[in-house]
């Protein structure tokens, strides 16, 4: 006898991170489900975590695959050489976002959702340094082809797995977003980042440090102790 599949459950924050939306928008899809015009209504929740609704992830993914084309999916970017480098503002406009800061927001608040820059230039002076991040048009085109919310395609790259992180390490060791996501029990860095930006991880609003070198330079870091305290608080909800 074949056992029934145990569904993977996801809350509004996790679904929102996967599809580049806000958790409020996911809740709106549900509360206004009788008015949706995608051929089928938004799925009913199957469980709860505290006051948060939980959906069958597969059912929600199927619903998004039938969702009517939005403005972004209809956007046709200008014709540019695939090797052309664009800064964050130009990349935002190329991708069809009205907000020129959208790419910067993705990079800052949703690590793992948007591709890493192809080129990072160290600019400014020793007293006032800053970094300029540049993306190739080819990189942006590849991301557009598999952008969350368009329905999963054959060959679409899956998010990289989270690292194995021990809760028993040095409590003062500084850990990054992917390590924090693993310790907190999230499925992906995007889900963790969305929860953080929505204010659902208040203990991590305080940053204990930043990466000082490499492509992660300037990214937020938290001590293992602070992350575990947040994990304990989250489990009590």
Coordinates of C-alpha atoms in Angstrom, one line a residue:
X1 CA 0.0 0.0 0.0
X2 CA 1.3 3.4 -0.9
X3 CA 1.4 5.8 2.0
X4 CA -0.3 9.2 1.6
X5 CA 2.1 12.1 1.0
X6 CA 2.7 14.3 4.0
X7 CA 2.3 17.8 2.6
X8 CA 5.0 20.4 3.1
X9 CA 3.4 23.2 5.0
X10 CA 4.2 26.9 4.6
X11 CA 3.0 30.1 6.2
X12 CA 2.3 33.4 4.5
X13 CA 5.8 34.7 5.2
X14 CA 7.5 31.6 3.6
X15 CA 5.2 31.7 0.5
X16 CA 5.7 35.5 0.1
X17 CA 9.5 35.1 0.1
X18 CA 9.3 32.4 -2.5
X19 CA 7.2 34.5 -4.8
X20 CA 8.7 37.9 -4.2
X21 CA 5.6 39.3 -2.5
X22 CA 4.6 40.4 1.0
X23 CA 2.9 38.2 3.6
X24 CA 0.0 40.7 3.6
X25 CA -0.5 40.1 -0.1
X26 CA -0.6 36.3 0.4
X27 CA -3.2 36.8 3.2
X28 CA -5.1 39.0 0.8
X29 CA -5.1 36.3 -1.9
X30 CA -6.8 34.0 0.7
X31 CA -9.3 36.5 2.2
X32 CA -10.4 37.7 -1.3
X33 CA -10.3 34.2 -2.8
X34 CA -13.9 34.3 -4.1
X35 CA -12.9 37.3 -6.2
X36 CA -9.8 35.9 -7.8
X37 CA -9.9 35.3 -11.5
X38 CA -7.2 32.7 -12.1
X39 CA -9.5 29.9 -12.9
X40 CA -9.5 28.5 -9.3
X41 CA -9.7 29.9 -5.8
X42 CA -6.7 30.3 -3.5
X43 CA -6.2 27.1 -1.4
X44 CA -7.7 26.7 2.0
X45 CA -5.2 26.5 4.9
X46 CA -4.7 23.0 6.2
X47 CA -3.3 23.8 9.7
X48 CA -2.1 26.6 12.0
X49 CA 1.1 27.6 13.8
X50 CA -0.1 29.7 16.6
X51 CA -2.3 32.3 14.8
X52 CA -0.5 31.9 11.5
X53 CA -2.3 30.0 8.7
X54 CA -0.4 27.1 7.1
X55 CA -1.0 26.0 3.5
X56 CA 0.0 22.9 1.6
X57 CA 3.0 24.2 -0.3
X58 CA 2.2 22.1 -3.4
X59 CA -1.4 23.4 -3.7
X60 CA -0.2 27.0 -3.4
X61 CA 2.5 26.5 -6.0
X62 CA -0.1 25.1 -8.4
X63 CA -2.3 28.1 -7.8
X64 CA 0.5 30.5 -8.7
X65 CA 1.2 28.5 -11.9
X66 CA -2.3 29.5 -13.0
X67 CA -2.2 33.1 -11.9
X68 CA -3.0 35.6 -14.5
X69 CA 0.1 37.4 -16.0
X70 CA 1.0 40.4 -14.0
X71 CA 2.6 43.6 -15.3
X72 CA 6.1 42.3 -14.6
X73 CA 5.6 39.1 -16.6
X74 CA 4.4 41.2 -19.6
X75 CA 7.4 43.6 -19.4
X76 CA 9.7 43.5 -22.4
X77 CA 13.2 44.8 -21.5
X78 CA 15.2 46.8 -24.0
X79 CA 17.5 45.0 -26.3
X80 CA 21.1 45.1 -24.8
X81 CA 24.2 43.1 -25.3
X82 CA 24.1 40.2 -22.8
X83 CA 27.5 41.2 -21.4
X84 CA 26.4 44.8 -20.7
X85 CA 26.9 45.6 -17.0
X86 CA 24.0 47.5 -15.1
X87 CA 24.1 49.0 -11.7
X88 CA 21.2 48.3 -9.2
X89 CA 19.0 51.2 -10.4
X90 CA 19.5 50.4 -14.1
X91 CA 18.9 46.7 -13.3
X92 CA 15.6 47.6 -11.5
X93 CA 14.4 49.5 -14.6
X94 CA 15.6 46.8 -17.0
X95 CA 13.5 44.2 -15.1
X96 CA 10.4 46.4 -15.2
X97 CA 10.2 47.7 -11.6
X98 CA 8.9 51.2 -11.1
X99 CA 11.0 51.5 -7.9
X100 CA 14.6 52.1 -8.9
X101 CA 15.7 50.8 -5.5
X102 CA 14.0 47.4 -5.9
X103 CA 17.1 45.5 -6.7
X104 CA 18.9 47.0 -3.7
X105 CA 16.0 46.0 -1.6
X106 CA 16.2 42.4 -2.9
X107 CA 19.9 42.2 -2.2
X108 CA 19.6 43.8 1.3
X109 CA 16.5 42.2 2.6
X110 CA 16.2 38.9 0.7
X111 CA 19.6 37.3 0.4
X112 CA 19.5 34.2 -1.9
X113 CA 16.4 35.5 -3.8
X114 CA 18.3 37.7 -6.3
X115 CA 21.5 36.7 -8.1
X116 CA 24.9 37.8 -6.7
X117 CA 26.4 40.7 -8.7
X118 CA 28.8 39.8 -11.5
X119 CA 31.2 42.6 -10.6
X120 CA 31.7 44.5 -7.3
X121 CA 33.7 47.7 -7.5
X122 CA 35.3 49.3 -4.4
X123 CA 34.6 53.0 -4.7
X124 CA 35.0 56.2 -2.7
X125 CA 37.8 57.1 -0.3
X126 CA 39.4 55.5 2.7
X127 CA 37.3 57.8 4.9
X128 CA 34.1 57.2 2.9
X129 CA 34.2 53.9 1.0
X130 CA 31.3 52.4 -0.8
X131 CA 30.7 49.5 -3.2
X132 CA 29.1 49.5 -6.6
X133 CA 27.5 46.3 -7.6
X134 CA 27.0 45.4 -11.3
X135 CA 25.0 42.7 -13.0
X136 CA 25.3 41.4 -16.6
X137 CA 22.2 41.6 -18.7
X138 CA 22.6 37.9 -19.3
X139 CA 22.4 37.3 -15.5
X140 CA 19.2 39.4 -15.3
X141 CA 17.7 37.6 -18.3
X142 CA 18.3 34.2 -16.7
X143 CA 16.7 35.4 -13.4
X144 CA 13.7 36.8 -15.3
X145 CA 13.1 33.4 -17.0
X146 CA 12.7 31.7 -13.6
X147 CA 11.4 34.6 -11.5
X148 CA 9.2 33.3 -8.6
X149 CA 5.5 33.8 -9.3
X150 CA 5.7 32.7 -13.0
X151 CA 5.2 29.0 -12.3
X152 CA 8.0 26.5 -12.0
X153 CA 9.7 25.5 -15.3
X154 CA 11.7 22.4 -16.2
X155 CA 15.3 23.2 -15.6
X156 CA 14.6 26.0 -13.1
X157 CA 17.4 26.0 -10.5
X158 CA 16.4 25.2 -7.0
X159 CA 17.5 27.4 -4.1
X160 CA 20.8 26.1 -2.7
X161 CA 20.4 23.9 0.4
X162 CA 21.0 25.5 3.8
X163 CA 24.2 24.5 5.6
X164 CA 24.4 22.1 8.5
X165 CA 24.8 24.3 11.6
X166 CA 25.3 23.0 15.1
X167 CA 23.6 24.6 18.0
X168 CA 26.4 23.6 20.2
X169 CA 29.2 25.8 18.7
X170 CA 30.8 28.9 20.2
X171 CA 27.8 31.1 21.4
X172 CA 29.7 34.2 20.3
X173 CA 30.5 33.1 16.8
X174 CA 29.1 35.4 14.2
X175 CA 26.8 33.7 11.7
X176 CA 25.2 34.8 8.5
X177 CA 21.7 34.7 7.0
X178 CA 21.9 31.1 5.7
X179 CA 23.2 29.8 9.0
X180 CA 20.6 31.7 10.9
X181 CA 17.9 30.3 8.6
X182 CA 19.0 26.8 9.3
X183 CA 19.1 27.2 13.1
X184 CA 15.7 28.8 13.1
X185 CA 14.2 26.0 11.0
X186 CA 13.3 27.9 7.8
X187 CA 13.3 26.1 4.5
X188 CA 15.3 28.8 2.7
X189 CA 17.3 32.0 3.2
X190 CA 14.5 33.8 1.4
X191 CA 11.9 32.7 4.0
X192 CA 14.2 33.8 6.8
X193 CA 14.9 37.2 5.2
X194 CA 11.2 37.8 4.6
X195 CA 10.3 37.0 8.2
X196 CA 13.1 39.3 9.3
X197 CA 11.9 42.2 7.1
X198 CA 8.3 41.7 8.3
X199 CA 9.4 42.1 11.9
X200 CA 8.7 38.5 12.9
X201 CA 12.3 38.0 14.4
X202 CA 12.6 41.0 16.8
X203 CA 15.7 39.7 18.6
X204 CA 17.6 39.8 15.3
X205 CA 16.8 43.5 14.6
X206 CA 20.0 44.1 16.6
X207 CA 23.0 43.1 14.5
X208 CA 26.2 41.9 16.2
X209 CA 28.5 42.5 13.3
X210 CA 29.0 42.6 9.5
X211 CA 31.1 40.6 7.1
X212 CA 34.3 42.5 6.5
X213 CA 35.7 40.9 3.3
X214 CA 34.7 39.1 0.1
X215 CA 31.4 39.1 -1.8
X216 CA 29.6 39.0 1.6
X217 CA 31.2 42.2 2.7
X218 CA 28.8 44.4 4.6
X219 CA 26.2 41.6 5.1
X220 CA 24.6 41.3 8.6
X221 CA 25.9 38.8 11.2
X222 CA 24.4 37.6 14.5
X223 CA 25.9 35.6 17.3
X224 CA 24.9 32.0 17.6
X225 CA 23.6 32.9 21.1
X226 CA 21.2 35.6 19.8
X227 CA 19.9 33.3 17.0
X228 CA 19.2 30.5 19.4
X229 CA 17.4 32.9 21.8
X230 CA 15.3 33.9 18.8
X231 CA 14.7 30.2 17.9
X232 CA 13.5 29.5 21.5
X233 CA 11.1 32.5 21.4
X234 CA 9.8 31.4 18.0
X235 CA 9.1 27.8 19.2
X236 CA 7.0 29.2 22.1
X237 CA 4.6 30.9 19.7

